[in-house]
Amino acid sequence: MRFLGLRNTAGIVAGRLAATASRITGRGSGGMIGGRVASTISPRLLRDITSNMKVIIVTGTNGKSTTTRMITEAIAAGGLTVATNRGGDNMRPGILAAVLENPNADVAVLEVDEMWIPQVANEVDPDVFVYLNLSRDQLDRVGEISIIEQRLRQAINDHKSATVVANIDDPLITSAAWDSENPVWVAAGQGWSGDSLTSPRTGGIIVYGDDDVHRRSDTHVPFASGHDTHVWWRAISLDADGSSDATDVHSFARPYPHWSWSAPSCDFQPGSPMDIHGPHGTTNVFVQLPGRANRSNATQALAAACAIGVKPAAAGRGIAKVSSVAGRYANVTIEGRNVRLLLAKNPAGWQESLTMLRTDASLVVGINGQVADGVDLSWLWDVEFSELHGRRVWACGQRGADLNVRLHYAGVDAEFVADPVAAILATEPGEVDVVLNYTSFRDTLVALRKRGYDL
């Protein structure tokens, strides 16, 4: 271990001791308290400990933990050592605690909360940013989404030499990355466009749809067979009479991608193959997680790993190792039920999760309304729960009664059982999908582990 000075060494030792004590006493994972103690003793520790590492920052509203894990495995498969916040503690103390676990790593792959991006970036001086997507999430705590876009934009302006791996199917992400001197544009796909209706760059409206001129001139990008997740868009402004201003049509529009993906079918079940197309050619990858969104995550993960020199084939093998992330997508047998756990925190996340459900599975859905979730749950009315027609559904959680009302207005046959574990046990033996928001998911994992289930 390289010597970082007496003060930094004291911070490392104290942080590790605090984290260990937290885990032993059952107060937490140690991810936050260890970082807080270490940074109190040595405020420059995060900067100093990452100074000899390549650093990748991953952020966005949905998919941060999964993409971070995929990048970590992709880089490890390339023969490099990695420090990363596997537990999802994505604010500064948790990030510091993560690198304390492996201070001599070659690469730090850091999931970072959107609000912390400028501050963390200024300390770790990232080599690569990975920008996934932006949508409404915890408005009562975080604020309007335009504030987040501005923070992501600021981080790039402050670190112009960094490579930016950005999802061009999200206009807000494209806007945040627009000024990058080293953009890597990824046609990752976008299932939710409800928060990308106007352009932060021009003030005009975002128009989605086919663009035959662009499609004919862009021969590099294939599209998912039968499931076109890559939609052309552009911003236009309107004159006072409501007509479009043709001079503004191409001032802010979807760039041509360097990377894209395709799949032989739209049945995105665990283990199904996909092709990722990039500057090095096509890489076949088997993604062990369900859903379109995880194919999007895998594409950006491969692009990020390649940005620091990992070979695509090795990166693809690493991505294929990811079958669950901090309990998400985990499968557990509970008294004759094959239970699969999914996390959904906001309208975009819920909409994606509903596409991952097994057709023959009973369904338990749950929400809490704690500060970490966002106490304003009015967004429930933006989710298309009508897609659950014909299913038996159990609603649970601290705000499960609100969710139950929403389901009934959507015409869904639902039953309210407050406790998530009790709701799982209320289902018939067989396949059960469980979709929970943040603290409901966290607390359910704890409850199941106390009952002896390995998650």
GROMACS .gro file of C-alpha atoms in nm:
model
  455
    1MET     CA    1   0.000   0.000   0.000
    2ARG     CA    2   0.143   0.338  -0.098
    3PHE     CA    3   0.200   0.584   0.185
    4LEU     CA    4  -0.045   0.877   0.177
    5GLY     CA    5   0.085   1.068   0.476
    6LEU     CA    6   0.016   1.039   0.848
    7ARG     CA    7  -0.314   1.228   0.843
    8ASN     CA    8  -0.454   1.029   0.554
    9THR     CA    9  -0.337   0.704   0.712
   10ALA     CA   10  -0.510   0.796   1.038
   11GLY     CA   11  -0.827   0.872   0.842
   12ILE     CA   12  -0.813   0.536   0.664
   13VAL     CA   13  -0.766   0.341   0.988
   14ALA     CA   14  -1.039   0.530   1.174
   15GLY     CA   15  -1.282   0.500   0.882
   16ARG     CA   16  -1.230   0.126   0.853
   17LEU     CA   17  -1.275   0.079   1.228
   18ALA     CA   18  -1.599   0.282   1.225
   19ALA     CA   19  -1.734   0.086   0.929
   20THR     CA   20  -1.647  -0.247   1.094
   21ALA     CA   21  -1.811  -0.142   1.422
   22SER     CA   22  -2.126  -0.038   1.235
   23ARG     CA   23  -2.153  -0.377   1.067
   24ILE     CA   24  -2.079  -0.577   1.383
   25THR     CA   25  -2.338  -0.390   1.589
   26GLY     CA   26  -2.598  -0.422   1.315
   27ARG     CA   27  -2.641  -0.046   1.278
   28GLY     CA   28  -2.573  -0.049   0.905
   29SER     CA   29  -2.338  -0.154   0.626
   30GLY     CA   30  -2.070   0.093   0.739
   31GLY     CA   31  -2.072   0.262   0.400
   32MET     CA   32  -2.166   0.606   0.531
   33ILE     CA   33  -2.022   0.623   0.883
   34GLY     CA   34  -1.680   0.500   0.771
   35GLY     CA   35  -1.656   0.776   0.513
   36ARG     CA   36  -1.777   1.044   0.754
   37VAL     CA   37  -1.520   0.952   1.019
   38ALA     CA   38  -1.236   0.929   0.766
   39SER     CA   39  -1.315   1.263   0.601
   40THR     CA   40  -1.347   1.438   0.938
   41ILE     CA   41  -0.989   1.338   1.019
   42SER     CA   42  -0.853   1.393   0.667
   43PRO     CA   43  -1.067   1.624   0.447
   44ARG     CA   44  -0.843   1.567   0.141
   45LEU     CA   45  -0.847   1.189   0.167
   46LEU     CA   46  -1.082   1.120  -0.126
   47ARG     CA   47  -0.877   1.343  -0.354
   48ASP     CA   48  -0.546   1.191  -0.245
   49ILE     CA   49  -0.652   0.827  -0.249
   50THR     CA   50  -0.793   0.847  -0.605
   51SER     CA   51  -0.503   1.051  -0.746
   52ASN     CA   52  -0.331   0.740  -0.889
   53MET     CA   53  -0.651   0.573  -1.008
   54LYS     CA   54  -0.849   0.592  -1.326
   55VAL     CA   55  -1.191   0.714  -1.214
   56ILE     CA   56  -1.531   0.648  -1.372
   57ILE     CA   57  -1.837   0.831  -1.237
   58VAL     CA   58  -2.181   0.681  -1.306
   59THR     CA   59  -2.498   0.884  -1.255
   60GLY     CA   60  -2.858   0.917  -1.365
   61THR     CA   61  -3.204   0.874  -1.218
   62ASN     CA   62  -3.239   0.500  -1.281
   63GLY     CA   63  -2.986   0.221  -1.333
   64LYS     CA   64  -2.688   0.367  -1.147
   65SER     CA   65  -2.620   0.068  -0.922
   66THR     CA   66  -2.670  -0.186  -1.200
   67THR     CA   67  -2.451  -0.004  -1.451
   68THR     CA   68  -2.182   0.055  -1.187
   69ARG     CA   69  -2.177  -0.317  -1.113
   70MET     CA   70  -2.162  -0.404  -1.483
   71ILE     CA   71  -1.871  -0.165  -1.541
   72THR     CA   72  -1.691  -0.304  -1.237
   73GLU     CA   73  -1.720  -0.662  -1.362
   74ALA     CA   74  -1.626  -0.557  -1.716
   75ILE     CA   75  -1.307  -0.389  -1.595
   76ALA     CA   76  -1.218  -0.676  -1.360
   77ALA     CA   77  -1.255  -0.916  -1.654
   78GLY     CA   78  -0.997  -0.702  -1.832
   79GLY     CA   79  -0.744  -0.776  -1.559
   80LEU     CA   80  -0.762  -0.451  -1.361
   81THR     CA   81  -0.840  -0.411  -0.991
   82VAL     CA   82  -1.143  -0.203  -0.900
   83ALA     CA   83  -1.266   0.001  -0.602
   84THR     CA   84  -1.642   0.059  -0.609
   85ASN     CA   85  -1.939   0.136  -0.386
   86ARG     CA   86  -2.117  -0.198  -0.424
   87GLY     CA   87  -2.370  -0.117  -0.153
   88GLY     CA   88  -2.509   0.182  -0.342
   89ASP     CA   89  -2.394   0.445  -0.087
   90ASN     CA   90  -2.362   0.714  -0.352
   91MET     CA   91  -2.305   1.035  -0.161
   92ARG     CA   92  -1.958   1.157  -0.067
   93PRO     CA   93  -1.915   0.963   0.263
   94GLY     CA   94  -2.022   0.637   0.099
   95ILE     CA   95  -1.796   0.698  -0.198
   96LEU     CA   96  -1.497   0.759   0.029
   97ALA     CA   97  -1.577   0.446   0.230
   98ALA     CA   98  -1.580   0.248  -0.095
   99VAL     CA   99  -1.232   0.352  -0.205
  100LEU     CA  100  -1.101   0.292   0.148
  101GLU     CA  101  -1.182  -0.075   0.093
  102ASN     CA  102  -0.931  -0.095  -0.194
  103PRO     CA  103  -0.703   0.211  -0.190
  104ASN     CA  104  -0.450   0.054  -0.429
  105ALA     CA  105  -0.702  -0.025  -0.704
  106ASP     CA  106  -0.624   0.054  -1.066
  107VAL     CA  107  -0.972   0.195  -1.129
  108ALA     CA  108  -1.245   0.348  -0.914
  109VAL     CA  109  -1.597   0.294  -1.050
  110LEU     CA  110  -1.818   0.525  -0.849
  111GLU     CA  111  -2.196   0.547  -0.844
  112VAL     CA  112  -2.271   0.911  -0.757
  113ASP     CA  113  -2.603   1.070  -0.662
  114GLU     CA  114  -2.700   1.330  -0.921
  115MET     CA  115  -2.694   1.616  -0.669
  116TRP     CA  116  -2.337   1.532  -0.562
  117ILE     CA  117  -2.186   1.515  -0.911
  118PRO     CA  118  -2.000   1.852  -0.921
  119GLN     CA  119  -1.858   1.816  -0.569
  120VAL     CA  120  -1.741   1.457  -0.609
  121ALA     CA  121  -1.603   1.523  -0.959
  122ASN     CA  122  -1.397   1.814  -0.830
  123GLU     CA  123  -1.235   1.582  -0.576
  124VAL     CA  124  -1.170   1.273  -0.787
  125ASP     CA  125  -1.103   1.440  -1.127
  126PRO     CA  126  -1.280   1.168  -1.331
  127ASP     CA  127  -1.147   1.019  -1.650
  128VAL     CA  128  -1.496   0.909  -1.760
  129PHE     CA  129  -1.850   1.023  -1.685
  130VAL     CA  130  -2.137   0.784  -1.760
  131TYR     CA  131  -2.469   0.968  -1.792
  132LEU     CA  132  -2.766   0.729  -1.807
  133ASN     CA  133  -3.104   0.907  -1.796
  134LEU     CA  134  -3.293   1.182  -1.617
  135SER     CA  135  -3.653   1.181  -1.496
  136ARG     CA  136  -3.857   1.306  -1.202
  137ASP     CA  137  -3.755   1.158  -0.869
  138GLN     CA  138  -3.810   1.285  -0.514
  139LEU     CA  139  -3.911   1.637  -0.618
  140ASP     CA  140  -3.978   1.734  -0.257
  141ARG     CA  141  -3.615   1.660  -0.166
  142VAL     CA  142  -3.414   1.713  -0.482
  143GLY     CA  143  -3.606   1.974  -0.679
  144GLU     CA  144  -3.693   2.014  -1.044
  145ILE     CA  145  -3.519   1.798  -1.300
  146SER     CA  146  -3.378   2.105  -1.478
  147ILE     CA  147  -3.159   2.165  -1.171
  148ILE     CA  148  -3.010   1.817  -1.209
  149GLU     CA  149  -2.940   1.871  -1.579
  150GLN     CA  150  -2.756   2.193  -1.493
  151ARG     CA  151  -2.544   2.015  -1.231
  152LEU     CA  152  -2.446   1.741  -1.476
  153ARG     CA  153  -2.365   2.006  -1.735
  154GLN     CA  154  -2.152   2.195  -1.480
  155ALA     CA  155  -1.947   1.886  -1.399
  156ILE     CA  156  -1.854   1.842  -1.766
  157ASN     CA  157  -1.765   2.207  -1.806
  158ASP     CA  158  -1.538   2.176  -1.501
  159HIS     CA  159  -1.366   1.863  -1.638
  160LYS     CA  160  -1.337   1.917  -2.010
  161SER     CA  161  -1.075   1.647  -2.067
  162ALA     CA  162  -1.303   1.371  -1.934
  163THR     CA  163  -1.472   1.126  -2.170
  164VAL     CA  164  -1.851   1.144  -2.144
  165VAL     CA  165  -2.049   0.827  -2.220
  166ALA     CA  166  -2.399   0.969  -2.272
  167ASN     CA  167  -2.735   0.819  -2.370
  168ILE     CA  168  -2.850   1.015  -2.674
  169ASP     CA  169  -3.200   0.868  -2.658
  170ASP     CA  170  -3.261   1.092  -2.356
  171PRO     CA  171  -3.268   1.460  -2.463
  172LEU     CA  172  -3.192   1.579  -2.109
  173ILE     CA  173  -2.878   1.366  -2.093
  174THR     CA  174  -2.777   1.478  -2.441
  175SER     CA  175  -2.820   1.839  -2.329
  176ALA     CA  176  -2.606   1.783  -2.019
  177ALA     CA  177  -2.329   1.628  -2.233
  178TRP     CA  178  -2.361   1.863  -2.530
  179ASP     CA  179  -2.055   2.074  -2.446
  180SER     CA  180  -1.824   1.778  -2.390
  181GLU     CA  181  -1.496   1.786  -2.581
  182ASN     CA  182  -1.482   1.404  -2.570
  183PRO     CA  183  -1.835   1.270  -2.609
  184VAL     CA  184  -1.911   0.903  -2.661
  185TRP     CA  185  -2.267   0.902  -2.788
  186VAL     CA  186  -2.462   0.584  -2.706
  187ALA     CA  187  -2.798   0.489  -2.855
  188ALA     CA  188  -2.895   0.315  -2.534
  189GLY     CA  189  -3.271   0.342  -2.569
  190GLN     CA  190  -3.534   0.523  -2.369
  191GLY     CA  191  -3.859   0.376  -2.246
  192TRP     CA  192  -3.986   0.692  -2.074
  193SER     CA  193  -4.000   1.035  -2.237
  194GLY     CA  194  -4.252   1.206  -2.009
  195ASP     CA  195  -3.988   1.435  -1.859
  196SER     CA  196  -3.813   1.526  -2.185
  197LEU     CA  197  -4.074   1.745  -2.352
  198THR     CA  198  -3.881   2.071  -2.387
  199SER     CA  199  -3.520   2.148  -2.468
  200PRO     CA  200  -3.296   2.291  -2.195
  201ARG     CA  201  -3.075   2.423  -2.476
  202THR     CA  202  -3.322   2.605  -2.702
  203GLY     CA  203  -3.641   2.630  -2.500
  204GLY     CA  204  -3.822   2.464  -2.788
  205ILE     CA  205  -4.035   2.152  -2.776
  206ILE     CA  206  -3.886   1.806  -2.828
  207VAL     CA  207  -4.042   1.627  -3.125
  208TYR     CA  208  -4.009   1.248  -3.131
  209GLY     CA  209  -4.049   1.017  -3.427
  210ASP     CA  210  -3.883   0.871  -3.733
  211ASP     CA  211  -3.635   1.081  -3.926
  212ASP     CA  212  -3.589   0.915  -4.264
  213VAL     CA  213  -3.303   1.143  -4.368
  214HIS     CA  214  -3.102   1.059  -4.057
  215ARG     CA  215  -3.182   0.690  -4.076
  216ARG     CA  216  -3.070   0.664  -4.437
  217SER     CA  217  -2.744   0.847  -4.370
  218ASP     CA  218  -2.663   0.658  -4.050
  219THR     CA  219  -2.582   0.303  -4.153
  220HIS     CA  220  -2.390   0.223  -3.834
  221VAL     CA  221  -2.682   0.180  -3.598
  222PRO     CA  222  -2.904  -0.130  -3.603
  223PHE     CA  223  -3.222  -0.133  -3.400
  224ALA     CA  224  -3.374  -0.390  -3.169
  225SER     CA  225  -3.575  -0.631  -3.378
  226GLY     CA  226  -3.945  -0.579  -3.320
  227HIS     CA  227  -3.882  -0.333  -3.036
  228ASP     CA  228  -3.742  -0.001  -3.155
  229THR     CA  229  -3.615   0.164  -2.837
  230HIS     CA  230  -3.400   0.416  -3.022
  231VAL     CA  231  -3.622   0.707  -3.127
  232TRP     CA  232  -3.504   1.003  -3.326
  233TRP     CA  233  -3.581   1.340  -3.171
  234ARG     CA  234  -3.506   1.705  -3.229
  235ALA     CA  235  -3.595   2.038  -3.070
  236ILE     CA  236  -3.802   2.294  -3.257
  237SER     CA  237  -3.925   2.636  -3.153
  238LEU     CA  238  -4.270   2.772  -3.228
  239ASP     CA  239  -4.356   3.114  -3.366
  240ALA     CA  240  -4.627   3.322  -3.202
  241ASP     CA  241  -4.885   3.176  -3.437
  242GLY     CA  242  -4.793   2.820  -3.337
  243SER     CA  243  -4.600   2.735  -3.653
  244SER     CA  244  -4.255   2.578  -3.626
  245ASP     CA  245  -3.940   2.778  -3.682
  246ALA     CA  246  -3.752   2.582  -3.946
  247THR     CA  247  -3.426   2.762  -3.872
  248ASP     CA  248  -3.418   2.603  -3.525
  249VAL     CA  249  -3.485   2.246  -3.632
  250HIS     CA  250  -3.123   2.125  -3.629
  251SER     CA  251  -2.980   2.342  -3.349
  252PHE     CA  252  -3.036   2.072  -3.087
  253ALA     CA  253  -3.106   1.720  -3.208
  254ARG     CA  254  -3.011   1.361  -3.140
  255PRO     CA  255  -2.645   1.309  -3.238
  256TYR     CA  256  -2.525   1.018  -3.445
  257PRO     CA  257  -2.426   0.736  -3.208
  258HIS     CA  258  -2.087   0.576  -3.166
  259TRP     CA  259  -2.246   0.278  -2.986
  260SER     CA  260  -2.583   0.104  -3.012
  261TRP     CA  261  -2.741  -0.232  -2.941
  262SER     CA  262  -2.977  -0.478  -3.100
  263ALA     CA  263  -3.142  -0.801  -2.995
  264PRO     CA  264  -3.295  -1.091  -3.189
  265SER     CA  265  -3.629  -1.045  -3.010
  266CYS     CA  266  -3.798  -0.818  -2.759
  267ASP     CA  267  -3.824  -1.098  -2.501
  268PHE     CA  268  -3.564  -0.952  -2.267
  269GLN     CA  269  -3.545  -1.232  -2.013
  270PRO     CA  270  -3.233  -1.316  -1.809
  271GLY     CA  271  -2.970  -1.488  -2.018
  272SER     CA  272  -3.103  -1.369  -2.353
  273PRO     CA  273  -2.838  -1.249  -2.601
  274MET     CA  274  -2.783  -0.903  -2.740
  275ASP     CA  275  -2.536  -0.746  -2.982
  276ILE     CA  276  -2.354  -0.427  -2.888
  277HIS     CA  277  -2.225  -0.233  -3.187
  278GLY     CA  278  -1.935   0.006  -3.146
  279PRO     CA  279  -1.615   0.141  -3.302
  280HIS     CA  280  -1.448  -0.200  -3.251
  281GLY     CA  281  -1.725  -0.392  -3.426
  282THR     CA  282  -2.001  -0.605  -3.275
  283THR     CA  283  -1.977  -0.776  -2.937
  284ASN     CA  284  -2.222  -1.047  -2.838
  285VAL     CA  285  -2.324  -1.019  -2.473
  286PHE     CA  286  -2.551  -1.236  -2.258
  287VAL     CA  287  -2.726  -1.019  -1.999
  288GLN     CA  288  -2.839  -1.212  -1.692
  289LEU     CA  289  -3.090  -0.946  -1.585
  290PRO     CA  290  -3.444  -0.892  -1.718
  291GLY     CA  291  -3.577  -0.600  -1.917
  292ARG     CA  292  -3.492  -0.356  -2.194
  293ALA     CA  293  -3.341  -0.109  -1.950
  294ASN     CA  294  -3.069  -0.355  -1.852
  295ARG     CA  295  -2.969  -0.394  -2.218
  296SER     CA  296  -2.934  -0.016  -2.220
  297ASN     CA  297  -2.723  -0.031  -1.904
  298ALA     CA  298  -2.503  -0.305  -2.051
  299THR     CA  299  -2.436  -0.099  -2.363
  300GLN     CA  300  -2.318   0.203  -2.168
  301ALA     CA  301  -2.117  -0.022  -1.937
  302LEU     CA  302  -1.932  -0.177  -2.231
  303ALA     CA  303  -1.864   0.166  -2.381
  304ALA     CA  304  -1.730   0.293  -2.047
  305ALA     CA  305  -1.500  -0.005  -1.997
  306CYS     CA  306  -1.363   0.034  -2.348
  307ALA     CA  307  -1.304   0.405  -2.283
  308ILE     CA  308  -1.030   0.312  -2.037
  309GLY     CA  309  -0.878   0.045  -2.258
  310VAL     CA  310  -1.059  -0.281  -2.174
  311LYS     CA  311  -1.112  -0.507  -2.476
  312PRO     CA  312  -1.482  -0.542  -2.575
  313ALA     CA  313  -1.484  -0.924  -2.558
  314ALA     CA  314  -1.341  -0.924  -2.205
  315ALA     CA  315  -1.582  -0.651  -2.096
  316GLY     CA  316  -1.874  -0.851  -2.236
  317ARG     CA  317  -1.771  -1.157  -2.036
  318GLY     CA  318  -1.764  -0.946  -1.721
  319ILE     CA  319  -2.108  -0.798  -1.783
  320ALA     CA  320  -2.249  -1.150  -1.827
  321LYS     CA  321  -2.150  -1.230  -1.465
  322VAL     CA  322  -2.399  -0.981  -1.317
  323SER     CA  323  -2.715  -1.164  -1.209
  324SER     CA  324  -2.825  -0.948  -0.915
  325VAL     CA  325  -2.727  -0.612  -0.766
  326ALA     CA  326  -2.758  -0.555  -0.390
  327GLY     CA  327  -3.062  -0.784  -0.381
  328ARG     CA  328  -3.223  -0.640  -0.694
  329TYR     CA  329  -3.336  -0.908  -0.938
  330ALA     CA  330  -3.252  -1.169  -0.675
  331ASN     CA  331  -3.453  -1.493  -0.668
  332VAL     CA  332  -3.542  -1.662  -0.342
  333THR     CA  333  -3.766  -1.958  -0.257
  334ILE     CA  334  -4.016  -1.870   0.017
  335GLU     CA  335  -4.249  -2.150   0.130
  336GLY     CA  336  -4.312  -2.289  -0.216
  337ARG     CA  337  -4.292  -1.956  -0.395
  338ASN     CA  338  -4.017  -1.862  -0.644
  339VAL     CA  339  -3.991  -1.495  -0.554
  340ARG     CA  340  -3.808  -1.240  -0.771
  341LEU     CA  341  -3.736  -0.896  -0.623
  342LEU     CA  342  -3.743  -0.578  -0.833
  343LEU     CA  343  -3.677  -0.217  -0.731
  344ALA     CA  344  -3.873   0.078  -0.876
  345LYS     CA  345  -3.847   0.429  -0.735
  346ASN     CA  346  -4.023   0.670  -0.972
  347PRO     CA  347  -4.257   0.674  -1.274
  348ALA     CA  348  -3.983   0.585  -1.523
  349GLY     CA  349  -3.854   0.305  -1.303
  350TRP     CA  350  -4.199   0.161  -1.241
  351GLN     CA  351  -4.285   0.171  -1.610
  352GLU     CA  352  -3.968  -0.023  -1.693
  353SER     CA  353  -4.027  -0.272  -1.411
  354LEU     CA  354  -4.377  -0.348  -1.536
  355THR     CA  355  -4.223  -0.464  -1.865
  356MET     CA  356  -4.002  -0.713  -1.675
  357LEU     CA  357  -4.284  -0.906  -1.509
  358ARG     CA  358  -4.325  -1.275  -1.578
  359THR     CA  359  -4.659  -1.346  -1.741
  360ASP     CA  360  -4.738  -1.641  -1.514
  361ALA     CA  361  -4.636  -1.474  -1.186
  362SER     CA  362  -4.847  -1.336  -0.903
  363LEU     CA  363  -4.756  -0.978  -0.824
  364VAL     CA  364  -4.678  -0.792  -0.501
  365VAL     CA  365  -4.623  -0.416  -0.531
  366GLY     CA  366  -4.529  -0.189  -0.245
  367ILE     CA  367  -4.438   0.167  -0.158
  368ASN     CA  368  -4.325   0.363   0.144
  369GLY     CA  369  -4.321   0.740   0.164
  370GLN     CA  370  -4.016   0.809   0.377
  371VAL     CA  371  -3.773   1.096   0.313
  372ALA     CA  372  -3.542   0.868   0.114
  373ASP     CA  373  -3.835   0.775  -0.113
  374GLY     CA  374  -3.981   1.122  -0.147
  375VAL     CA  375  -4.291   1.192   0.060
  376ASP     CA  376  -4.492   1.323  -0.237
  377LEU     CA  377  -4.637   1.016  -0.411
  378SER     CA  378  -4.864   1.197  -0.657
  379TRP     CA  379  -4.647   1.051  -0.933
  380LEU     CA  380  -4.829   0.720  -0.886
  381TRP     CA  381  -5.095   0.856  -1.119
  382ASP     CA  382  -4.839   0.884  -1.400
  383VAL     CA  383  -4.766   0.509  -1.405
  384GLU     CA  384  -4.972   0.301  -1.649
  385PHE     CA  385  -5.091   0.043  -1.397
  386SER     CA  386  -5.373  -0.049  -1.636
  387GLU     CA  387  -5.115  -0.282  -1.795
  388LEU     CA  388  -5.174  -0.510  -1.495
  389HIS     CA  389  -5.532  -0.597  -1.599
  390GLY     CA  390  -5.603  -0.964  -1.544
  391ARG     CA  391  -5.342  -1.016  -1.273
  392ARG     CA  392  -5.393  -1.086  -0.904
  393VAL     CA  393  -5.207  -0.808  -0.729
  394TRP     CA  394  -5.128  -0.745  -0.362
  395ALA     CA  395  -5.044  -0.386  -0.257
  396CYS     CA  396  -4.827  -0.337   0.051
  397GLY     CA  397  -4.599  -0.094   0.233
  398GLN     CA  398  -4.645   0.208   0.455
  399ARG     CA  399  -4.830   0.386   0.174
  400GLY     CA  400  -4.973   0.069   0.029
  401ALA     CA  401  -5.329   0.191   0.084
  402ASP     CA  402  -5.259   0.484  -0.153
  403LEU     CA  403  -5.116   0.241  -0.406
  404ASN     CA  404  -5.420   0.016  -0.366
  405VAL     CA  405  -5.652   0.307  -0.447
  406ARG     CA  406  -5.445   0.390  -0.756
  407LEU     CA  407  -5.461   0.027  -0.873
  408HIS     CA  408  -5.838   0.013  -0.834
  409TYR     CA  409  -5.878   0.334  -1.036
  410ALA     CA  410  -5.669   0.164  -1.305
  411GLY     CA  411  -5.915  -0.128  -1.302
  412VAL     CA  412  -5.671  -0.370  -1.140
  413ASP     CA  413  -5.796  -0.642  -0.903
  414ALA     CA  414  -5.582  -0.565  -0.596
  415GLU     CA  415  -5.579  -0.658  -0.230
  416PHE     CA  416  -5.414  -0.456   0.046
  417VAL     CA  417  -5.179  -0.632   0.291
  418ALA     CA  418  -4.963  -0.379   0.476
  419ASP     CA  419  -4.654  -0.591   0.547
  420PRO     CA  420  -4.454  -0.688   0.235
  421VAL     CA  421  -4.351  -1.030   0.368
  422ALA     CA  422  -4.712  -1.103   0.468
  423ALA     CA  423  -4.821  -0.995   0.120
  424ILE     CA  424  -4.575  -1.241  -0.035
  425LEU     CA  425  -4.711  -1.519   0.185
  426ALA     CA  426  -5.067  -1.426   0.083
  427THR     CA  427  -4.995  -1.524  -0.277
  428GLU     CA  428  -5.046  -1.873  -0.412
  429PRO     CA  429  -4.739  -2.100  -0.427
  430GLY     CA  430  -4.559  -2.062  -0.759
  431GLU     CA  431  -4.398  -1.769  -0.938
  432VAL     CA  432  -4.417  -1.433  -0.757
  433ASP     CA  433  -4.275  -1.099  -0.874
  434VAL     CA  434  -4.226  -0.834  -0.605
  435VAL     CA  435  -4.182  -0.468  -0.706
  436LEU     CA  436  -4.100  -0.225  -0.424
  437ASN     CA  437  -3.975   0.131  -0.392
  438TYR     CA  438  -3.653   0.223  -0.215
  439THR     CA  439  -3.710   0.193   0.162
  440SER     CA  440  -3.977  -0.073   0.117
  441PHE     CA  441  -3.726  -0.280  -0.080
  442ARG     CA  442  -3.451  -0.217   0.176
  443ASP     CA  443  -3.670  -0.308   0.473
  444THR     CA  444  -3.806  -0.619   0.302
  445LEU     CA  445  -3.452  -0.744   0.237
  446VAL     CA  446  -3.374  -0.697   0.606
  447ALA     CA  447  -3.693  -0.878   0.710
  448LEU     CA  448  -3.624  -1.173   0.479
  449ARG     CA  449  -3.262  -1.202   0.594
  450LYS     CA  450  -3.381  -1.210   0.957
  451ARG     CA  451  -3.599  -1.506   0.859
  452GLY     CA  452  -3.288  -1.683   0.730
  453TYR     CA  453  -3.321  -1.623   0.356
  454ASP     CA  454  -2.994  -1.571   0.170
  455LEU     CA  455  -3.013  -1.245  -0.027
   0.00000   0.00000   0.00000
